[in-house]
Amino acid sequence: MFGRPGSPAKAYADLGRESDISTASPHRLIVLLFEGAETAINVARVHAEQGNIAERGTNLSKAIEIISNGLKVSLDMSQGGELAARLAALYDYMVSRLLWANMKNDVSAMKEVLSLLSEIHGAWAQIDPDKQQQ
Protein backbone atom coordinates (compact mmCIF):
# COMPACT_ATOMS: atom_id res chain seq x y z
CA MET A 1 0.00 0.00 0.00
CA PHE A 2 2.87 2.40 0.64
CA GLY A 3 5.50 3.09 -1.95
CA ARG A 4 8.12 5.57 -3.01
CA PRO A 5 10.03 5.64 0.29
CA GLY A 6 12.22 8.48 -0.98
CA SER A 7 9.27 10.88 -0.98
CA PRO A 8 8.46 10.64 2.75
CA ALA A 9 12.15 10.85 3.58
CA LYS A 10 12.50 14.02 1.52
CA ALA A 11 9.38 15.58 3.05
CA TYR A 12 10.65 14.81 6.52
CA ALA A 13 14.18 16.09 5.83
CA ASP A 14 12.91 19.22 4.09
CA LEU A 15 11.07 20.20 7.26
CA GLY A 16 14.30 20.31 9.23
CA ARG A 17 13.54 17.31 11.43
CA GLU A 18 16.62 15.96 13.15
CA SER A 19 16.83 12.24 12.58
CA ASP A 20 19.04 9.84 10.71
CA ILE A 21 16.55 9.03 7.98
CA SER A 22 19.19 7.53 5.72
CA THR A 23 19.14 4.32 7.77
CA ALA A 24 15.43 4.24 8.61
CA SER A 25 13.22 1.56 7.11
CA PRO A 26 10.25 2.67 4.97
CA HIS A 27 7.98 1.75 7.90
CA ARG A 28 10.03 3.89 10.29
CA LEU A 29 9.93 6.81 7.86
CA ILE A 30 6.13 6.76 7.97
CA VAL A 31 6.25 6.69 11.79
CA LEU A 32 8.54 9.73 11.71
CA LEU A 33 6.08 11.53 9.43
CA PHE A 34 3.20 10.87 11.82
CA GLU A 35 5.32 12.09 14.73
CA GLY A 36 6.36 15.20 12.83
CA ALA A 37 2.80 16.10 11.85
CA GLU A 38 1.50 15.53 15.36
CA THR A 39 4.29 17.62 16.88
CA ALA A 40 3.72 20.47 14.43
CA ILE A 41 -0.02 20.52 15.20
CA ASN A 42 0.59 20.44 18.96
CA VAL A 43 3.03 23.35 18.69
CA ALA A 44 0.54 25.23 16.47
CA ARG A 45 -2.18 24.64 19.05
CA VAL A 46 -0.06 26.18 21.80
CA HIS A 47 0.70 29.19 19.60
CA ALA A 48 -2.98 29.54 18.70
CA GLU A 49 -3.91 29.60 22.38
CA GLN A 50 -1.22 32.23 23.01
CA GLY A 51 -2.26 34.38 20.06
CA ASN A 52 1.00 33.87 18.13
CA ILE A 53 -0.51 33.96 14.67
CA ALA A 54 2.72 33.68 12.67
CA GLU A 55 4.02 30.69 14.61
CA ARG A 56 0.62 29.00 14.47
CA GLY A 57 0.62 29.38 10.70
CA THR A 58 4.20 28.18 10.32
CA ASN A 59 3.53 25.01 12.29
CA LEU A 60 0.21 24.27 10.61
CA SER A 61 1.98 24.69 7.27
CA LYS A 62 4.56 22.12 8.40
CA ALA A 63 1.81 19.68 9.34
CA ILE A 64 0.04 20.23 6.01
CA GLU A 65 3.32 19.65 4.16
CA ILE A 66 3.95 16.40 6.02
CA ILE A 67 0.43 15.12 5.42
CA SER A 68 0.27 16.17 1.75
CA ASN A 69 3.82 15.55 0.59
CA GLY A 70 4.80 12.82 3.01
CA LEU A 71 1.95 10.64 4.18
CA LYS A 72 -0.33 11.03 1.16
CA VAL A 73 2.48 10.81 -1.39
CA SER A 74 3.71 7.60 0.23
CA LEU A 75 0.46 5.82 -0.54
CA ASP A 76 0.79 3.24 -3.31
CA MET A 77 -2.53 3.66 -5.06
CA SER A 78 -1.90 0.75 -7.45
CA GLN A 79 -1.26 -1.75 -4.65
CA GLY A 80 -3.33 -0.28 -1.84
CA GLY A 81 -6.74 -0.44 -3.46
CA GLU A 82 -9.68 0.91 -1.54
CA LEU A 83 -7.71 1.38 1.68
CA ALA A 84 -5.17 3.63 -0.03
CA ALA A 85 -7.97 5.61 -1.69
CA ARG A 86 -9.74 6.09 1.64
CA LEU A 87 -6.53 7.17 3.35
CA ALA A 88 -5.84 9.65 0.53
CA ALA A 89 -9.32 11.13 1.01
CA LEU A 90 -8.81 11.26 4.77
CA TYR A 91 -5.47 13.03 4.35
CA ASP A 92 -7.17 15.56 2.04
CA TYR A 93 -9.82 16.09 4.70
CA MET A 94 -7.14 16.64 7.36
CA VAL A 95 -5.42 19.23 5.18
CA SER A 96 -8.70 21.09 4.64
CA ARG A 97 -9.39 21.06 8.39
CA LEU A 98 -5.91 22.42 9.12
CA LEU A 99 -6.39 25.17 6.55
CA TRP A 100 -9.67 26.02 8.25
CA ALA A 101 -7.98 25.91 11.66
CA ASN A 102 -5.37 28.36 10.45
CA MET A 103 -7.88 30.77 8.93
CA LYS A 104 -10.23 30.73 11.93
CA ASN A 105 -7.77 30.00 14.77
CA ASP A 106 -9.91 26.90 15.41
CA VAL A 107 -8.19 24.80 18.06
CA SER A 108 -10.98 22.21 17.94
CA ALA A 109 -10.19 21.52 14.26
CA MET A 110 -6.53 21.02 15.20
CA LYS A 111 -7.58 18.56 17.93
CA GLU A 112 -9.80 16.72 15.44
CA VAL A 113 -6.89 16.24 13.03
CA LEU A 114 -4.62 15.17 15.89
CA SER A 115 -7.15 12.54 16.88
CA LEU A 116 -7.39 11.21 13.33
CA LEU A 117 -3.61 11.15 12.92
CA SER A 118 -3.21 9.42 16.27
CA GLU A 119 -5.60 6.62 15.26
CA ILE A 120 -3.80 5.97 11.97
CA HIS A 121 -0.40 6.32 13.65
CA GLY A 122 -1.40 3.74 16.25
CA ALA A 123 -2.61 1.31 13.61
CA TRP A 124 0.56 1.82 11.60
CA ALA A 125 2.72 1.16 14.66
CA GLN A 126 0.87 -2.15 15.21
CA ILE A 127 2.05 -3.51 11.85
CA ASP A 128 5.78 -2.89 12.36
CA PRO A 129 7.45 -5.38 9.99
CA ASP A 130 10.72 -5.22 11.96
CA LYS A 131 9.01 -6.60 15.06
CA GLN A 132 7.19 -9.30 13.08
CA GLN A 133 10.48 -10.72 11.75
CA GLN A 134 11.95 -11.29 15.23
PDB file of C-alpha atoms in Angstrom:
ATOM      1  CA  MET A   1       0.000   0.000   0.000  1.00  0.00           C
ATOM      2  CA  PHE A   2       2.869   2.401   0.645  1.00  0.00           C
ATOM      3  CA  GLY A   3       5.504   3.086  -1.955  1.00  0.00           C
ATOM      4  CA  ARG A   4       8.120   5.574  -3.006  1.00  0.00           C
ATOM      5  CA  PRO A   5      10.029   5.637   0.290  1.00  0.00           C
ATOM      6  CA  GLY A   6      12.219   8.484  -0.975  1.00  0.00           C
ATOM      7  CA  SER A   7       9.269  10.879  -0.982  1.00  0.00           C
ATOM      8  CA  PRO A   8       8.463  10.636   2.750  1.00  0.00           C
ATOM      9  CA  ALA A   9      12.155  10.855   3.583  1.00  0.00           C
ATOM     10  CA  LYS A  10      12.495  14.024   1.517  1.00  0.00           C
ATOM     11  CA  ALA A  11       9.379  15.580   3.046  1.00  0.00           C
ATOM     12  CA  TYR A  12      10.650  14.811   6.517  1.00  0.00           C
ATOM     13  CA  ALA A  13      14.179  16.088   5.826  1.00  0.00           C
ATOM     14  CA  ASP A  14      12.909  19.222   4.093  1.00  0.00           C
ATOM     15  CA  LEU A  15      11.068  20.195   7.260  1.00  0.00           C
ATOM     16  CA  GLY A  16      14.300  20.307   9.232  1.00  0.00           C
ATOM     17  CA  ARG A  17      13.539  17.305  11.433  1.00  0.00           C
ATOM     18  CA  GLU A  18      16.622  15.958  13.151  1.00  0.00           C
ATOM     19  CA  SER A  19      16.826  12.243  12.581  1.00  0.00           C
ATOM     20  CA  ASP A  20      19.043   9.844  10.709  1.00  0.00           C
ATOM     21  CA  ILE A  21      16.548   9.034   7.984  1.00  0.00           C
ATOM     22  CA  SER A  22      19.187   7.534   5.720  1.00  0.00           C
ATOM     23  CA  THR A  23      19.143   4.320   7.767  1.00  0.00           C
ATOM     24  CA  ALA A  24      15.431   4.243   8.610  1.00  0.00           C
ATOM     25  CA  SER A  25      13.222   1.562   7.109  1.00  0.00           C
ATOM     26  CA  PRO A  26      10.250   2.667   4.970  1.00  0.00           C
ATOM     27  CA  HIS A  27       7.984   1.747   7.898  1.00  0.00           C
ATOM     28  CA  ARG A  28      10.033   3.886  10.290  1.00  0.00           C
ATOM     29  CA  LEU A  29       9.931   6.814   7.858  1.00  0.00           C
ATOM     30  CA  ILE A  30       6.131   6.763   7.975  1.00  0.00           C
ATOM     31  CA  VAL A  31       6.251   6.688  11.785  1.00  0.00           C
ATOM     32  CA  LEU A  32       8.540   9.730  11.708  1.00  0.00           C
ATOM     33  CA  LEU A  33       6.085  11.532   9.428  1.00  0.00           C
ATOM     34  CA  PHE A  34       3.200  10.868  11.819  1.00  0.00           C
ATOM     35  CA  GLU A  35       5.315  12.085  14.732  1.00  0.00           C
ATOM     36  CA  GLY A  36       6.364  15.201  12.830  1.00  0.00           C
ATOM     37  CA  ALA A  37       2.800  16.102  11.846  1.00  0.00           C
ATOM     38  CA  GLU A  38       1.497  15.529  15.357  1.00  0.00           C
ATOM     39  CA  THR A  39       4.290  17.616  16.880  1.00  0.00           C
ATOM     40  CA  ALA A  40       3.715  20.472  14.428  1.00  0.00           C
ATOM     41  CA  ILE A  41      -0.020  20.523  15.202  1.00  0.00           C
ATOM     42  CA  ASN A  42       0.586  20.439  18.956  1.00  0.00           C
ATOM     43  CA  VAL A  43       3.027  23.350  18.687  1.00  0.00           C
ATOM     44  CA  ALA A  44       0.544  25.228  16.467  1.00  0.00           C
ATOM     45  CA  ARG A  45      -2.182  24.643  19.046  1.00  0.00           C
ATOM     46  CA  VAL A  46      -0.064  26.179  21.805  1.00  0.00           C
ATOM     47  CA  HIS A  47       0.702  29.188  19.604  1.00  0.00           C
ATOM     48  CA  ALA A  48      -2.983  29.538  18.702  1.00  0.00           C
ATOM     49  CA  GLU A  49      -3.912  29.597  22.376  1.00  0.00           C
ATOM     50  CA  GLN A  50      -1.221  32.233  23.012  1.00  0.00           C
ATOM     51  CA  GLY A  51      -2.257  34.382  20.060  1.00  0.00           C
ATOM     52  CA  ASN A  52       1.004  33.871  18.135  1.00  0.00           C
ATOM     53  CA  ILE A  53      -0.509  33.956  14.670  1.00  0.00           C
ATOM     54  CA  ALA A  54       2.716  33.683  12.666  1.00  0.00           C
ATOM     55  CA  GLU A  55       4.021  30.685  14.615  1.00  0.00           C
ATOM     56  CA  ARG A  56       0.618  29.000  14.472  1.00  0.00           C
ATOM     57  CA  GLY A  57       0.624  29.381  10.705  1.00  0.00           C
ATOM     58  CA  THR A  58       4.204  28.181  10.319  1.00  0.00           C
ATOM     59  CA  ASN A  59       3.529  25.013  12.288  1.00  0.00           C
ATOM     60  CA  LEU A  60       0.211  24.275  10.612  1.00  0.00           C
ATOM     61  CA  SER A  61       1.982  24.693   7.265  1.00  0.00           C
ATOM     62  CA  LYS A  62       4.562  22.124   8.402  1.00  0.00           C
ATOM     63  CA  ALA A  63       1.809  19.677   9.339  1.00  0.00           C
ATOM     64  CA  ILE A  64       0.044  20.230   6.010  1.00  0.00           C
ATOM     65  CA  GLU A  65       3.323  19.652   4.162  1.00  0.00           C
ATOM     66  CA  ILE A  66       3.954  16.397   6.019  1.00  0.00           C
ATOM     67  CA  ILE A  67       0.428  15.125   5.421  1.00  0.00           C
ATOM     68  CA  SER A  68       0.272  16.173   1.748  1.00  0.00           C
ATOM     69  CA  ASN A  69       3.822  15.550   0.586  1.00  0.00           C
ATOM     70  CA  GLY A  70       4.798  12.818   3.007  1.00  0.00           C
ATOM     71  CA  LEU A  71       1.946  10.638   4.181  1.00  0.00           C
ATOM     72  CA  LYS A  72      -0.330  11.027   1.163  1.00  0.00           C
ATOM     73  CA  VAL A  73       2.477  10.813  -1.390  1.00  0.00           C
ATOM     74  CA  SER A  74       3.714   7.600   0.235  1.00  0.00           C
ATOM     75  CA  LEU A  75       0.461   5.817  -0.545  1.00  0.00           C
ATOM     76  CA  ASP A  76       0.792   3.244  -3.306  1.00  0.00           C
ATOM     77  CA  MET A  77      -2.531   3.659  -5.059  1.00  0.00           C
ATOM     78  CA  SER A  78      -1.901   0.751  -7.453  1.00  0.00           C
ATOM     79  CA  GLN A  79      -1.262  -1.751  -4.649  1.00  0.00           C
ATOM     80  CA  GLY A  80      -3.333  -0.275  -1.840  1.00  0.00           C
ATOM     81  CA  GLY A  81      -6.737  -0.440  -3.464  1.00  0.00           C
ATOM     82  CA  GLU A  82      -9.683   0.911  -1.539  1.00  0.00           C
ATOM     83  CA  LEU A  83      -7.715   1.378   1.677  1.00  0.00           C
ATOM     84  CA  ALA A  84      -5.168   3.634  -0.029  1.00  0.00           C
ATOM     85  CA  ALA A  85      -7.975   5.608  -1.690  1.00  0.00           C
ATOM     86  CA  ARG A  86      -9.740   6.095   1.638  1.00  0.00           C
ATOM     87  CA  LEU A  87      -6.529   7.170   3.348  1.00  0.00           C
ATOM     88  CA  ALA A  88      -5.835   9.653   0.532  1.00  0.00           C
ATOM     89  CA  ALA A  89      -9.316  11.129   1.011  1.00  0.00           C
ATOM     90  CA  LEU A  90      -8.805  11.258   4.774  1.00  0.00           C
ATOM     91  CA  TYR A  91      -5.466  13.027   4.347  1.00  0.00           C
ATOM     92  CA  ASP A  92      -7.167  15.560   2.037  1.00  0.00           C
ATOM     93  CA  TYR A  93      -9.825  16.091   4.704  1.00  0.00           C
ATOM     94  CA  MET A  94      -7.140  16.638   7.362  1.00  0.00           C
ATOM     95  CA  VAL A  95      -5.423  19.232   5.184  1.00  0.00           C
ATOM     96  CA  SER A  96      -8.704  21.085   4.640  1.00  0.00           C
ATOM     97  CA  ARG A  97      -9.393  21.064   8.394  1.00  0.00           C
ATOM     98  CA  LEU A  98      -5.912  22.420   9.116  1.00  0.00           C
ATOM     99  CA  LEU A  99      -6.390  25.169   6.548  1.00  0.00           C
ATOM    100  CA  TRP A 100      -9.675  26.019   8.252  1.00  0.00           C
ATOM    101  CA  ALA A 101      -7.976  25.915  11.663  1.00  0.00           C
ATOM    102  CA  ASN A 102      -5.369  28.358  10.454  1.00  0.00           C
ATOM    103  CA  MET A 103      -7.876  30.769   8.934  1.00  0.00           C
ATOM    104  CA  LYS A 104     -10.228  30.732  11.931  1.00  0.00           C
ATOM    105  CA  ASN A 105      -7.769  29.995  14.771  1.00  0.00           C
ATOM    106  CA  ASP A 106      -9.908  26.896  15.408  1.00  0.00           C
ATOM    107  CA  VAL A 107      -8.192  24.801  18.060  1.00  0.00           C
ATOM    108  CA  SER A 108     -10.980  22.207  17.940  1.00  0.00           C
ATOM    109  CA  ALA A 109     -10.192  21.521  14.261  1.00  0.00           C
ATOM    110  CA  MET A 110      -6.534  21.017  15.204  1.00  0.00           C
ATOM    111  CA  LYS A 111      -7.577  18.559  17.930  1.00  0.00           C
ATOM    112  CA  GLU A 112      -9.798  16.725  15.438  1.00  0.00           C
ATOM    113  CA  VAL A 113      -6.887  16.238  13.031  1.00  0.00           C
ATOM    114  CA  LEU A 114      -4.617  15.172  15.895  1.00  0.00           C
ATOM    115  CA  SER A 115      -7.152  12.542  16.882  1.00  0.00           C
ATOM    116  CA  LEU A 116      -7.390  11.207  13.327  1.00  0.00           C
ATOM    117  CA  LEU A 117      -3.611  11.149  12.917  1.00  0.00           C
ATOM    118  CA  SER A 118      -3.213   9.417  16.266  1.00  0.00           C
ATOM    119  CA  GLU A 119      -5.601   6.624  15.257  1.00  0.00           C
ATOM    120  CA  ILE A 120      -3.802   5.970  11.968  1.00  0.00           C
ATOM    121  CA  HIS A 121      -0.404   6.320  13.646  1.00  0.00           C
ATOM    122  CA  GLY A 122      -1.405   3.735  16.254  1.00  0.00           C
ATOM    123  CA  ALA A 123      -2.611   1.307  13.615  1.00  0.00           C
ATOM    124  CA  TRP A 124       0.565   1.824  11.597  1.00  0.00           C
ATOM    125  CA  ALA A 125       2.724   1.156  14.657  1.00  0.00           C
ATOM    126  CA  GLN A 126       0.873  -2.145  15.214  1.00  0.00           C
ATOM    127  CA  ILE A 127       2.054  -3.508  11.855  1.00  0.00           C
ATOM    128  CA  ASP A 128       5.783  -2.888  12.364  1.00  0.00           C
ATOM    129  CA  PRO A 129       7.453  -5.381   9.985  1.00  0.00           C
ATOM    130  CA  ASP A 130      10.716  -5.224  11.957  1.00  0.00           C
ATOM    131  CA  LYS A 131       9.008  -6.604  15.060  1.00  0.00           C
ATOM    132  CA  GLN A 132       7.187  -9.300  13.083  1.00  0.00           C
ATOM    133  CA  GLN A 133      10.482 -10.717  11.755  1.00  0.00           C
ATOM    134  CA  GLN A 134      11.953 -11.287  15.230  1.00  0.00           C
TER     135      GLN A 134
END
